JSON list of C-alpha atoms in Angstrom, two decimals:
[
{"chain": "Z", "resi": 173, "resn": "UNK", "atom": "CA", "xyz": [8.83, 76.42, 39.11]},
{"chain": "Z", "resi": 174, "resn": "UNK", "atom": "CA", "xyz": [8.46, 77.86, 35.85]},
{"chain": "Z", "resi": 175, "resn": "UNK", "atom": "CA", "xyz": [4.76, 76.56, 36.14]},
{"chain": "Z", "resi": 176, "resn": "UNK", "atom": "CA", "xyz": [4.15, 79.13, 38.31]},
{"chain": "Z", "resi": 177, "resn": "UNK", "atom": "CA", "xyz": [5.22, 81.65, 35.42]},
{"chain": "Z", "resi": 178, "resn": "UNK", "atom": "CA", "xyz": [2.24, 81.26, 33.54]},
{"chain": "Z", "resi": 179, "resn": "UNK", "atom": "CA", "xyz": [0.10, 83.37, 35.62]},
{"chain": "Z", "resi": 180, "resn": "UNK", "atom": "CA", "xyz": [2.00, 85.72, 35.83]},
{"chain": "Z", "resi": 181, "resn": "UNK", "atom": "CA", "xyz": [2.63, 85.68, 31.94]},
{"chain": "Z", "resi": 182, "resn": "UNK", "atom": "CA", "xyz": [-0.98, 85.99, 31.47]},
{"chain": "Z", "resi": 183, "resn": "UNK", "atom": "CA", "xyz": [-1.09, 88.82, 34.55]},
{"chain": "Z", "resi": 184, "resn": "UNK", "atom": "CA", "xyz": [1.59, 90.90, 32.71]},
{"chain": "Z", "resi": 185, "resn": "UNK", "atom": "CA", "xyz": [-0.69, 90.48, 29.12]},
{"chain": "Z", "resi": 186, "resn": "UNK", "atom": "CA", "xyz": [-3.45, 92.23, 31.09]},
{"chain": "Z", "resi": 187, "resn": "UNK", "atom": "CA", "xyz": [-1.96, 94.84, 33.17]},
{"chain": "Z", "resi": 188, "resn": "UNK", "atom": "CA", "xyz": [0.66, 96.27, 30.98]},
{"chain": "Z", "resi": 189, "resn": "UNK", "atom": "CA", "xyz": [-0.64, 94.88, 27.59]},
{"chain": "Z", "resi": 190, "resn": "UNK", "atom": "CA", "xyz": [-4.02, 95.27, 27.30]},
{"chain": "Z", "resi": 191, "resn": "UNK", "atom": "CA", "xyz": [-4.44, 97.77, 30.78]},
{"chain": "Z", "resi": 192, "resn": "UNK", "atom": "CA", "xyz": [-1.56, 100.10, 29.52]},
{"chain": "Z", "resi": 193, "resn": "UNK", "atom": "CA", "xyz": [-2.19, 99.87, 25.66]},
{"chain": "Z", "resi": 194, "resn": "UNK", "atom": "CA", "xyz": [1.22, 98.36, 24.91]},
{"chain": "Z", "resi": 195, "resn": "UNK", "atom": "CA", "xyz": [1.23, 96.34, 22.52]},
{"chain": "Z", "resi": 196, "resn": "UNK", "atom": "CA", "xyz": [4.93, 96.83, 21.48]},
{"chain": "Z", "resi": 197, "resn": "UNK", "atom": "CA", "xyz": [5.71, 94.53, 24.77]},
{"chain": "Z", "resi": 198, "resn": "UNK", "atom": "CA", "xyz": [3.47, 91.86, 23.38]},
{"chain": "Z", "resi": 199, "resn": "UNK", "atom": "CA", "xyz": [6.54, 90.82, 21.48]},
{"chain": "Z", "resi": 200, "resn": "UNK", "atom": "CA", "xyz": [8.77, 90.24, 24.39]},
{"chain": "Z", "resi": 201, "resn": "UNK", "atom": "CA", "xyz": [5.91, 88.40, 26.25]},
{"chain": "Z", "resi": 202, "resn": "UNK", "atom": "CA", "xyz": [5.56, 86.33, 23.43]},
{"chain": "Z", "resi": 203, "resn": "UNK", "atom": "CA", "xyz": [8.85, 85.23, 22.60]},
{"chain": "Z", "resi": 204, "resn": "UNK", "atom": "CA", "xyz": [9.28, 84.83, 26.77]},
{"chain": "Z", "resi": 205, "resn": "UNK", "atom": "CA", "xyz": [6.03, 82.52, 26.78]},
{"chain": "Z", "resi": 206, "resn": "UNK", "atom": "CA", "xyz": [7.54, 80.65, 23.51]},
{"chain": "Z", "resi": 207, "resn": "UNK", "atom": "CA", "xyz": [11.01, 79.52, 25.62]},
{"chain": "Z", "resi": 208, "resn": "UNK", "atom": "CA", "xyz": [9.00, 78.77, 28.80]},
{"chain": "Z", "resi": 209, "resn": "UNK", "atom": "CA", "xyz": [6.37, 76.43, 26.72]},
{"chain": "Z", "resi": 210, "resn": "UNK", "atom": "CA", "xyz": [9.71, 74.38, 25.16]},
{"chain": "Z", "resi": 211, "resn": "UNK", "atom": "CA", "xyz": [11.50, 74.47, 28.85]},
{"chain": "Z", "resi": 212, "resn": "UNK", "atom": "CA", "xyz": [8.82, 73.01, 30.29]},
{"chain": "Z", "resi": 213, "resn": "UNK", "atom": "CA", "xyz": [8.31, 70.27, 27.98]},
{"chain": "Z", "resi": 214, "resn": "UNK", "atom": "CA", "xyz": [11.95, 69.67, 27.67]},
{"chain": "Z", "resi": 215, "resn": "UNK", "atom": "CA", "xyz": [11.39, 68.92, 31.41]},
{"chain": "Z", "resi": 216, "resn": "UNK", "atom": "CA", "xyz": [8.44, 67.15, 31.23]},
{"chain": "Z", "resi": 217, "resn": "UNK", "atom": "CA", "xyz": [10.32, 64.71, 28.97]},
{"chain": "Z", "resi": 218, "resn": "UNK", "atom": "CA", "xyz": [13.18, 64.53, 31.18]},
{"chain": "Z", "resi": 219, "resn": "UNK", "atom": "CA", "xyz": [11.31, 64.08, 33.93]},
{"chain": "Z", "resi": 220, "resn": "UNK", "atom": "CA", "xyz": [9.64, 61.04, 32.10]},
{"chain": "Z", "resi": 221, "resn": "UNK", "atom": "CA", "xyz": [12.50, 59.44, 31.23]},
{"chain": "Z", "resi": 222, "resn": "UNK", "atom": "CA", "xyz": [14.13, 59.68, 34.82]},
{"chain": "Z", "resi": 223, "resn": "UNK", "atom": "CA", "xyz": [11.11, 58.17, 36.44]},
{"chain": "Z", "resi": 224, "resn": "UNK", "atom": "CA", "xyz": [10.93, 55.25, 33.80]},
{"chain": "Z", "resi": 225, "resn": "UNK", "atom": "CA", "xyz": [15.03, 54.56, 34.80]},
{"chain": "Z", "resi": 226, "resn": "UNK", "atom": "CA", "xyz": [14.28, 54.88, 38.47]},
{"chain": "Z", "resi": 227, "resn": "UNK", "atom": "CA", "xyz": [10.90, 52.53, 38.89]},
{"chain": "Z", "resi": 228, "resn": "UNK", "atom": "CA", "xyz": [12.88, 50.02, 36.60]},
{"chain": "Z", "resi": 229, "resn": "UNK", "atom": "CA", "xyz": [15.96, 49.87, 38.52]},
{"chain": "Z", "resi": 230, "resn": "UNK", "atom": "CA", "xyz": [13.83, 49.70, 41.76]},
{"chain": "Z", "resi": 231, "resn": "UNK", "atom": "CA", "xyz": [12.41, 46.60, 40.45]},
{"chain": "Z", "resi": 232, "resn": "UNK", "atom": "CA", "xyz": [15.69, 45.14, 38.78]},
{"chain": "Z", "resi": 233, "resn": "UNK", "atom": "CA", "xyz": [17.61, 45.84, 42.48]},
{"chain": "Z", "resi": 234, "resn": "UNK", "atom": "CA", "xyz": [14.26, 43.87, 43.99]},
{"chain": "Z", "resi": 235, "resn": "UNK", "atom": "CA", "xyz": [13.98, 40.98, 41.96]},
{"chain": "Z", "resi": 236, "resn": "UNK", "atom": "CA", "xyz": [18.07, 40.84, 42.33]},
{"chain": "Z", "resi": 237, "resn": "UNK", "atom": "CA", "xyz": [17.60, 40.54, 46.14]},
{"chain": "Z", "resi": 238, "resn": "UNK", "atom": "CA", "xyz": [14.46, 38.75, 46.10]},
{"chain": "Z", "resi": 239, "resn": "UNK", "atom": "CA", "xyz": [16.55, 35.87, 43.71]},
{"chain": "Z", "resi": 240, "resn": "UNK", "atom": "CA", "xyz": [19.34, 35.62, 45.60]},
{"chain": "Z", "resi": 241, "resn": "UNK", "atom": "CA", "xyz": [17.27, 35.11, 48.87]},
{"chain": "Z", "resi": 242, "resn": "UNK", "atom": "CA", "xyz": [15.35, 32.55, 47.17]},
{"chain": "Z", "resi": 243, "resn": "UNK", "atom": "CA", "xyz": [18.93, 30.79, 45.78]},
{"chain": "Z", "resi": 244, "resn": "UNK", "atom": "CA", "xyz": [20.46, 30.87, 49.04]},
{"chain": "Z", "resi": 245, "resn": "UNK", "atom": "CA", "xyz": [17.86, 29.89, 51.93]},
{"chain": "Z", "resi": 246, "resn": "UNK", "atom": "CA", "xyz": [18.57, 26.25, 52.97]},
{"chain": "Z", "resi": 247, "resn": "UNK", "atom": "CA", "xyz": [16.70, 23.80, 51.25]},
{"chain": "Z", "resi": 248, "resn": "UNK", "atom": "CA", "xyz": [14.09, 23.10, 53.97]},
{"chain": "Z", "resi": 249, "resn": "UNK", "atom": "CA", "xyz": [13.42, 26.54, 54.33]},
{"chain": "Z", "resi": 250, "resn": "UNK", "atom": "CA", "xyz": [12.35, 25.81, 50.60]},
{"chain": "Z", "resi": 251, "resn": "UNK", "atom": "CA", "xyz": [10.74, 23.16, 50.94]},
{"chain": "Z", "resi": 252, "resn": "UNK", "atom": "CA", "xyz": [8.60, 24.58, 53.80]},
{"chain": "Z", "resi": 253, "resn": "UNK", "atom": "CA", "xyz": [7.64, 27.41, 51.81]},
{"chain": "Z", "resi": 254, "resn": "UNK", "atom": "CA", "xyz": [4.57, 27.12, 49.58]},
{"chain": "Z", "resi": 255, "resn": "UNK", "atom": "CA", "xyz": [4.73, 27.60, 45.75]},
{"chain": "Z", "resi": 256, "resn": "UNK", "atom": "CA", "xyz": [2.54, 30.68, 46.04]},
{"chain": "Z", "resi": 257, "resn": "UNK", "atom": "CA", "xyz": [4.62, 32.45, 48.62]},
{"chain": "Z", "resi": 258, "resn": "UNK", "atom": "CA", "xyz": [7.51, 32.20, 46.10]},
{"chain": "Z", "resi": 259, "resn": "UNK", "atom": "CA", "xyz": [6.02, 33.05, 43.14]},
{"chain": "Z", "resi": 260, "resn": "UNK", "atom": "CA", "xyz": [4.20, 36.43, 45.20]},
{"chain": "Z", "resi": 261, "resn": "UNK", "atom": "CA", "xyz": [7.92, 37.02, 46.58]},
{"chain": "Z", "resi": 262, "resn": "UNK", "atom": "CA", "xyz": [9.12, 37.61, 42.55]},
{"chain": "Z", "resi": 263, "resn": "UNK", "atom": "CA", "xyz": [6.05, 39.49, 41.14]},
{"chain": "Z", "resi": 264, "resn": "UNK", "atom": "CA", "xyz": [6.64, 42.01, 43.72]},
{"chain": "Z", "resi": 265, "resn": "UNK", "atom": "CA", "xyz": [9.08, 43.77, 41.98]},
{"chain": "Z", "resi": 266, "resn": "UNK", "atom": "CA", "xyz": [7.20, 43.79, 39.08]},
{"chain": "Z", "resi": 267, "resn": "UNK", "atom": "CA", "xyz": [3.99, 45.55, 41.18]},
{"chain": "Z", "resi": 268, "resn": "UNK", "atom": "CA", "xyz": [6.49, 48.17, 42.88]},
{"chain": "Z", "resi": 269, "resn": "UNK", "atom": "CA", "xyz": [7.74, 49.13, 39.25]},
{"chain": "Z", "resi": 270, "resn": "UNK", "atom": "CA", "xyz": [3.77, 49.68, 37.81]},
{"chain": "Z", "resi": 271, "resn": "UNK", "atom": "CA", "xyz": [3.00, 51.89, 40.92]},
{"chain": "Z", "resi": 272, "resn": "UNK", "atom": "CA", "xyz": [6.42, 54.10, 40.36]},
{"chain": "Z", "resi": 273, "resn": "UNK", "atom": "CA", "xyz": [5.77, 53.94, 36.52]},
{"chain": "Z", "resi": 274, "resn": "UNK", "atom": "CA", "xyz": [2.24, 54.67, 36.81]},
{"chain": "Z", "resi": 275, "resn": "UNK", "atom": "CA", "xyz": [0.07, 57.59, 37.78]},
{"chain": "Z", "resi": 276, "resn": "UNK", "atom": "CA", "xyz": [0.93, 56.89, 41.51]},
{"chain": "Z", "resi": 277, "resn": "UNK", "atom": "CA", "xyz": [4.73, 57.53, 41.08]},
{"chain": "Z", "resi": 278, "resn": "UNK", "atom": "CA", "xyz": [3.96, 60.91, 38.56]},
{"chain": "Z", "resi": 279, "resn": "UNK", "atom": "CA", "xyz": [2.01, 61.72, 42.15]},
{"chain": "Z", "resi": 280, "resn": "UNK", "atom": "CA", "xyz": [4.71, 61.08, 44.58]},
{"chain": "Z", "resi": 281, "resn": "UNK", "atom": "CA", "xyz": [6.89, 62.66, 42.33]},
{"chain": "Z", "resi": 282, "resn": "UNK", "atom": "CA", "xyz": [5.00, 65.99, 42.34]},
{"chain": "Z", "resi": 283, "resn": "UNK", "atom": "CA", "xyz": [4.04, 65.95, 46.33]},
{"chain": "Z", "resi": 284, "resn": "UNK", "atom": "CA", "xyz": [7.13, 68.47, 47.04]},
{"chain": "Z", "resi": 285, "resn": "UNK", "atom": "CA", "xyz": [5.87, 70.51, 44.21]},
{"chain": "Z", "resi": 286, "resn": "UNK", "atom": "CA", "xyz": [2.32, 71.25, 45.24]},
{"chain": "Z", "resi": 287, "resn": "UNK", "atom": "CA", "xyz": [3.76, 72.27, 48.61]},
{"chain": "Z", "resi": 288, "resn": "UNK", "atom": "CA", "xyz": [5.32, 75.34, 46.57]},
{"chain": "Z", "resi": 289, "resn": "UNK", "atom": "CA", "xyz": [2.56, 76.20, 44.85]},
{"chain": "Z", "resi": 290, "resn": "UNK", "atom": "CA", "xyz": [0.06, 76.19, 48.10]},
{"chain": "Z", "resi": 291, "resn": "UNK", "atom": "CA", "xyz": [2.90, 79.20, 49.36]},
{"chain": "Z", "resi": 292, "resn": "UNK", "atom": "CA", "xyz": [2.65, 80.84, 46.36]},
{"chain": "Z", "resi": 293, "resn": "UNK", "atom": "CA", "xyz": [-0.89, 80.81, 45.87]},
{"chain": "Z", "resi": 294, "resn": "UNK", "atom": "CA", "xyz": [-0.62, 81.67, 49.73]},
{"chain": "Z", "resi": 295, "resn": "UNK", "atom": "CA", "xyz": [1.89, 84.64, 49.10]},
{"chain": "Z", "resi": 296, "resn": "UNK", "atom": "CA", "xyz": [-0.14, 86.21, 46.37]},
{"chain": "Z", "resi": 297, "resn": "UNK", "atom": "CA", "xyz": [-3.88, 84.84, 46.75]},
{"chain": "Z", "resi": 298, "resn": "UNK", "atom": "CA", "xyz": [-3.90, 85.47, 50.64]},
{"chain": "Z", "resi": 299, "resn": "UNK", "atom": "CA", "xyz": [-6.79, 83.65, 52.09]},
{"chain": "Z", "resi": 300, "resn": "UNK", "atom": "CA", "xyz": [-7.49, 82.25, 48.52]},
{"chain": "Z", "resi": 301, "resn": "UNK", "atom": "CA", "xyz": [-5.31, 79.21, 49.37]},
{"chain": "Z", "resi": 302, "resn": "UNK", "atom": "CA", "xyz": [-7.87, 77.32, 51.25]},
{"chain": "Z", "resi": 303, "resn": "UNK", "atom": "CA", "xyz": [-9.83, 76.67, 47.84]},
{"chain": "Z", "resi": 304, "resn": "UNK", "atom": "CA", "xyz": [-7.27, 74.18, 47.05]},
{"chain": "Z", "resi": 305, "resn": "UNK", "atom": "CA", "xyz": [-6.36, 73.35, 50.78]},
{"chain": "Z", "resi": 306, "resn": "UNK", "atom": "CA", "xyz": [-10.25, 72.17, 50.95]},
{"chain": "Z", "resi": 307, "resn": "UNK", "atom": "CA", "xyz": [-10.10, 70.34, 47.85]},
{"chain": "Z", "resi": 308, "resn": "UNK", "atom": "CA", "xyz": [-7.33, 68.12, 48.56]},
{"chain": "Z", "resi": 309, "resn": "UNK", "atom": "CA", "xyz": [-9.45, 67.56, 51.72]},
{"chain": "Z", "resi": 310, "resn": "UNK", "atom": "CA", "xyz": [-12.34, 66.44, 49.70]},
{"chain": "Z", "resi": 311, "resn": "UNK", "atom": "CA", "xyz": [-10.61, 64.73, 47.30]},
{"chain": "Z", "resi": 312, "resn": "UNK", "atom": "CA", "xyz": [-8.80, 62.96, 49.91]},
{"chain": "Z", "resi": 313, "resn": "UNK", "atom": "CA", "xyz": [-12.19, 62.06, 51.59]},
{"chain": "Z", "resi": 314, "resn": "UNK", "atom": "CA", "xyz": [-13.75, 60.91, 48.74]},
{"chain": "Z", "resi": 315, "resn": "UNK", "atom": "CA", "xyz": [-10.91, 58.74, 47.77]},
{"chain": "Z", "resi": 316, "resn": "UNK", "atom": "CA", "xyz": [-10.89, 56.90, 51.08]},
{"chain": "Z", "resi": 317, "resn": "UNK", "atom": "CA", "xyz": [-14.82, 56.29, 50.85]},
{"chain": "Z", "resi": 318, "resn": "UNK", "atom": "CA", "xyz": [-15.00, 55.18, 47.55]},
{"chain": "Z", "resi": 319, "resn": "UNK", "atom": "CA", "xyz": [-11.58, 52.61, 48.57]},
{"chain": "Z", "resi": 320, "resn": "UNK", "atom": "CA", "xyz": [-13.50, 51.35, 51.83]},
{"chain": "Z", "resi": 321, "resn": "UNK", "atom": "CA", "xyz": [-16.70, 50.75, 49.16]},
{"chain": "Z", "resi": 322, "resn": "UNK", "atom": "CA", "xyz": [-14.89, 48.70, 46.93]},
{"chain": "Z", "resi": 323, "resn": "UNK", "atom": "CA", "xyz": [-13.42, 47.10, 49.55]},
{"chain": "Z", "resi": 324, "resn": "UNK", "atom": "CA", "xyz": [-16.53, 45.74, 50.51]},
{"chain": "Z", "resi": 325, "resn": "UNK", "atom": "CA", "xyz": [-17.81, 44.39, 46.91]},
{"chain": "Z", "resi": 326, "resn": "UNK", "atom": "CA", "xyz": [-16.99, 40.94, 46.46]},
{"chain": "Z", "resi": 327, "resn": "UNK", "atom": "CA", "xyz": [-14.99, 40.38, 43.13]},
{"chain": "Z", "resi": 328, "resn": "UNK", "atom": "CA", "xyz": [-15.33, 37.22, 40.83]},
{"chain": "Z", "resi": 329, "resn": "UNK", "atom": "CA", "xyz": [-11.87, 37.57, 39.50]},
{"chain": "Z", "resi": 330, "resn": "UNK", "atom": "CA", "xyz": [-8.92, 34.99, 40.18]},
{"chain": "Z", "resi": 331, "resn": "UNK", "atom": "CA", "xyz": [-5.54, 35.46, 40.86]},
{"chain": "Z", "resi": 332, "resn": "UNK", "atom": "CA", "xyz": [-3.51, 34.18, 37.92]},
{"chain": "Z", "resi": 333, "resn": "UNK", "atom": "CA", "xyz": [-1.22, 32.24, 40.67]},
{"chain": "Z", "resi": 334, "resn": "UNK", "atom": "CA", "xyz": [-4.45, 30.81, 41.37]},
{"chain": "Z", "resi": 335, "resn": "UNK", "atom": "CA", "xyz": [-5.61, 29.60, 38.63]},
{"chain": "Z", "resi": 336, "resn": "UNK", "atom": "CA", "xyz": [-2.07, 28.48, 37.88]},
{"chain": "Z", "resi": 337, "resn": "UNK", "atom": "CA", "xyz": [-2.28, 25.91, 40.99]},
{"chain": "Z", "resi": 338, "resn": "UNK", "atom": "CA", "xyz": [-5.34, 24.26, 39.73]},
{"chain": "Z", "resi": 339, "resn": "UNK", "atom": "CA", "xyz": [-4.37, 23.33, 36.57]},
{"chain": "Z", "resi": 340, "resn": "UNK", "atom": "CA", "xyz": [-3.09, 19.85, 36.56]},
{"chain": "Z", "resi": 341, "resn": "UNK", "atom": "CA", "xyz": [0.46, 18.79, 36.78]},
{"chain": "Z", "resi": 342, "resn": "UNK", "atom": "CA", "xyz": [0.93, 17.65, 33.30]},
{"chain": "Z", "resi": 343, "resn": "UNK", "atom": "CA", "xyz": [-0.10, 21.10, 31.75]},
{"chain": "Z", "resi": 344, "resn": "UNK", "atom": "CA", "xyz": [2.54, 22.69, 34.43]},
{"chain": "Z", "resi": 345, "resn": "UNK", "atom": "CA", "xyz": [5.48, 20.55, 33.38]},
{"chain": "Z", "resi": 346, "resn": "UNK", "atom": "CA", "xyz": [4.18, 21.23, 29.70]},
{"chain": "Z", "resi": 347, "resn": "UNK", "atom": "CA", "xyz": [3.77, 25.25, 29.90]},
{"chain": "Z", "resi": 348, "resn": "UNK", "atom": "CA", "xyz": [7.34, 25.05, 32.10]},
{"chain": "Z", "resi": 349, "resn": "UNK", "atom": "CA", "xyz": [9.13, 23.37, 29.10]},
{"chain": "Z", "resi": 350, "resn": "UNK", "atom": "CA", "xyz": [7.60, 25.79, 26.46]},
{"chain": "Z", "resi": 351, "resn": "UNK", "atom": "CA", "xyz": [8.94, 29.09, 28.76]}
]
Protein backbone atom coordinates (compact mmCIF):
# COMPACT_ATOMS: atom_id res chain seq x y z
CA UNK A 1 0.00 0.00 0.00
CA UNK A 2 2.33 2.64 0.69
CA UNK A 3 3.62 1.92 -2.95
CA UNK A 4 0.82 3.51 -4.13
CA UNK A 5 1.98 6.75 -2.14
CA UNK A 6 4.58 7.59 -4.40
CA UNK A 7 2.46 9.02 -7.02
CA UNK A 8 0.79 10.78 -5.20
CA UNK A 9 4.02 12.17 -3.41
CA UNK A 10 5.26 13.19 -6.69
CA UNK A 11 1.43 14.58 -7.65
CA UNK A 12 1.44 16.77 -4.48
CA UNK A 13 5.34 18.14 -5.56
CA UNK A 14 3.64 19.38 -8.74
CA UNK A 15 0.34 20.71 -7.88
CA UNK A 16 0.94 22.46 -4.67
CA UNK A 17 4.82 22.72 -4.90
CA UNK A 18 5.81 23.71 -8.02
CA UNK A 19 1.86 24.68 -9.41
CA UNK A 20 1.21 26.85 -6.22
CA UNK A 21 4.82 28.24 -5.64
CA UNK A 22 5.19 26.64 -2.21
CA UNK A 23 8.11 25.73 -1.53
CA UNK A 24 7.81 26.01 2.34
CA UNK A 25 5.71 22.52 1.99
CA UNK A 26 8.63 20.99 0.21
CA UNK A 27 9.89 20.31 3.69
CA UNK A 28 7.01 18.30 4.89
CA UNK A 29 6.94 16.35 1.54
CA UNK A 30 10.34 15.62 2.02
CA UNK A 31 10.64 14.44 5.37
CA UNK A 32 7.07 12.39 4.48
CA UNK A 33 8.90 10.78 1.32
CA UNK A 34 12.12 10.13 3.71
CA UNK A 35 9.82 7.74 6.32
CA UNK A 36 7.93 6.13 3.41
CA UNK A 37 11.41 5.22 1.47
CA UNK A 38 12.73 3.46 5.07
CA UNK A 39 9.01 1.83 5.64
CA UNK A 40 9.08 0.35 2.61
CA UNK A 41 12.37 -1.16 2.76
CA UNK A 42 11.92 -2.15 6.29
CA UNK A 43 9.14 -4.20 4.58
CA UNK A 44 10.82 -5.28 1.78
CA UNK A 45 13.30 -6.90 4.19
CA UNK A 46 10.69 -8.37 6.23
CA UNK A 47 9.00 -9.56 3.59
CA UNK A 48 12.30 -11.35 2.47
CA UNK A 49 12.96 -12.91 5.41
CA UNK A 50 9.30 -14.34 5.86
CA UNK A 51 9.34 -15.87 2.44
CA UNK A 52 12.91 -17.46 3.00
CA UNK A 53 11.23 -19.12 6.58
CA UNK A 54 8.11 -20.14 4.74
CA UNK A 55 9.63 -21.92 1.32
CA UNK A 56 12.14 -23.61 3.84
CA UNK A 57 9.71 -24.97 6.17
CA UNK A 58 7.54 -26.05 3.14
CA UNK A 59 10.35 -28.14 2.10
CA UNK A 60 11.54 -29.32 5.69
CA UNK A 61 7.52 -30.43 6.39
CA UNK A 62 7.93 -32.29 2.69
CA UNK A 63 10.98 -34.08 2.96
CA UNK A 64 9.61 -34.98 6.73
CA UNK A 65 6.56 -36.66 5.10
CA UNK A 66 8.19 -37.78 2.07
CA UNK A 67 10.90 -39.79 4.72
CA UNK A 68 8.62 -41.18 6.78
CA UNK A 69 6.55 -42.60 3.79
CA UNK A 70 9.61 -43.97 2.40
CA UNK A 71 10.59 -45.57 6.19
CA UNK A 72 7.32 -47.02 6.64
CA UNK A 73 5.92 -48.63 3.25
CA UNK A 74 6.35 -52.45 3.50
CA UNK A 75 9.37 -53.71 2.17
CA UNK A 76 8.00 -55.01 -1.17
CA UNK A 77 6.43 -51.92 -1.81
CA UNK A 78 10.26 -50.96 -1.70
CA UNK A 79 11.51 -53.24 -3.41
CA UNK A 80 9.00 -52.74 -6.29
CA UNK A 81 9.80 -49.25 -6.51
CA UNK A 82 12.68 -48.17 -8.75
CA UNK A 83 15.76 -46.27 -7.40
CA UNK A 84 14.81 -43.25 -9.48
CA UNK A 85 11.27 -42.97 -8.25
CA UNK A 86 12.79 -42.66 -4.72
CA UNK A 87 15.40 -40.50 -5.21
CA UNK A 88 12.69 -37.96 -7.47
CA UNK A 89 10.25 -38.53 -4.34
CA UNK A 90 13.18 -36.61 -1.94
CA UNK A 91 14.43 -33.88 -4.37
CA UNK A 92 10.98 -32.69 -4.53
CA UNK A 93 11.11 -30.79 -1.62
CA UNK A 94 14.12 -29.35 -2.52
CA UNK A 95 12.42 -28.08 -6.16
CA UNK A 96 9.17 -26.75 -4.23
CA UNK A 97 11.59 -24.66 -1.89
CA UNK A 98 13.67 -22.98 -5.21
CA UNK A 99 10.25 -22.06 -6.84
CA UNK A 100 8.90 -20.37 -3.34
CA UNK A 101 12.47 -18.92 -2.78
CA UNK A 102 12.86 -17.82 -6.20
CA UNK A 103 11.38 -15.22 -8.48
CA UNK A 104 8.21 -17.44 -8.84
CA UNK A 105 7.30 -17.28 -5.07
CA UNK A 106 8.28 -13.10 -4.92
CA UNK A 107 5.34 -13.47 -7.87
CA UNK A 108 2.78 -15.41 -6.06
CA UNK A 109 3.48 -13.44 -3.25
CA UNK A 110 2.59 -10.13 -4.95
CA UNK A 111 -0.60 -11.57 -7.09
CA UNK A 112 -3.10 -10.04 -4.29
CA UNK A 113 -1.16 -6.89 -4.56
CA UNK A 114 -1.40 -6.07 -8.24
CA UNK A 115 -5.14 -6.68 -7.87
CA UNK A 116 -5.07 -3.34 -5.67
CA UNK A 117 -3.20 -1.46 -7.73
CA UNK A 118 -5.35 -2.35 -11.12
CA UNK A 119 -8.47 -0.55 -8.71
CA UNK A 120 -6.48 2.15 -7.98
CA UNK A 121 -5.10 2.86 -11.20
CA UNK A 122 -8.88 2.10 -12.10
CA UNK A 123 -10.25 4.65 -9.43
CA UNK A 124 -7.99 7.45 -10.48
CA UNK A 125 -6.74 6.64 -14.19
CA UNK A 126 -10.37 5.70 -15.39
CA UNK A 127 -10.09 3.93 -18.64
CA UNK A 128 -6.22 4.16 -18.24
CA UNK A 129 -6.28 0.72 -16.53
CA UNK A 130 -6.43 -1.33 -19.59
CA UNK A 131 -2.68 -0.28 -20.43
CA UNK A 132 -1.63 -2.63 -17.82
CA UNK A 133 -4.77 -4.98 -18.14
CA UNK A 134 -3.38 -5.51 -21.92
CA UNK A 135 0.04 -6.00 -20.87
CA UNK A 136 -0.39 -8.72 -18.53
CA UNK A 137 -2.33 -10.12 -21.54
CA UNK A 138 0.67 -9.90 -23.69
CA UNK A 139 3.00 -10.79 -21.36
CA UNK A 140 0.99 -13.70 -20.49
CA UNK A 141 0.81 -14.64 -24.26
CA UNK A 142 4.19 -14.33 -24.90
CA UNK A 143 5.17 -16.36 -21.96
CA UNK A 144 3.07 -19.33 -23.02
CA UNK A 145 4.57 -19.18 -26.71
CA UNK A 146 7.96 -18.87 -25.90
CA UNK A 147 7.23 -22.14 -23.04
CA UNK A 148 5.44 -24.25 -25.90
CA UNK A 149 8.87 -23.26 -28.14
CA UNK A 150 11.17 -24.53 -25.79
CA UNK A 151 9.17 -27.24 -25.25
CA UNK A 152 9.75 -28.36 -28.54
CA UNK A 153 13.78 -27.99 -28.69
CA UNK A 154 15.39 -31.07 -27.87
CA UNK A 155 17.98 -30.59 -24.97
CA UNK A 156 21.39 -32.52 -24.67
CA UNK A 157 21.47 -32.22 -20.96
CA UNK A 158 21.17 -35.27 -18.44
CA UNK A 159 19.47 -35.64 -15.42
CA UNK A 160 22.01 -35.97 -12.63
CA UNK A 161 19.82 -39.15 -11.35
CA UNK A 162 20.68 -40.22 -14.68
CA UNK A 163 23.88 -40.07 -14.98
CA UNK A 164 24.05 -41.35 -11.42
CA UNK A 165 22.48 -44.86 -12.65
CA UNK A 166 25.08 -45.39 -15.22
CA UNK A 167 27.96 -45.16 -13.35
CA UNK A 168 29.08 -48.51 -12.23
CA UNK A 169 28.38 -50.11 -8.95
CA UNK A 170 31.75 -49.86 -7.48
CA UNK A 171 31.93 -45.97 -7.87
CA UNK A 172 28.23 -45.97 -6.14
CA UNK A 173 29.24 -47.96 -3.09
CA UNK A 174 32.50 -45.71 -3.16
CA UNK A 175 30.76 -42.08 -3.50
CA UNK A 176 27.97 -43.66 -0.79
CA UNK A 177 30.81 -44.30 1.79
CA UNK A 178 32.49 -40.84 1.22
CA UNK A 179 28.75 -38.95 1.89
Amino acid sequence: MFALAIPFITMSIYDHVIGGDAAHELTGIAIGATLLFALLWLLRVIRSQTLATVANRISREISDALVKKLLTESYQVSKNTTQQTQVNQLNFSQRIAGVLSGPLGNTLFDIPFVLVFLIAIGALGGWLVMVPIISLGLYYLVAKLLSSILQLEPTNRQSPVLTVKRLSPSFQATRLHAQ
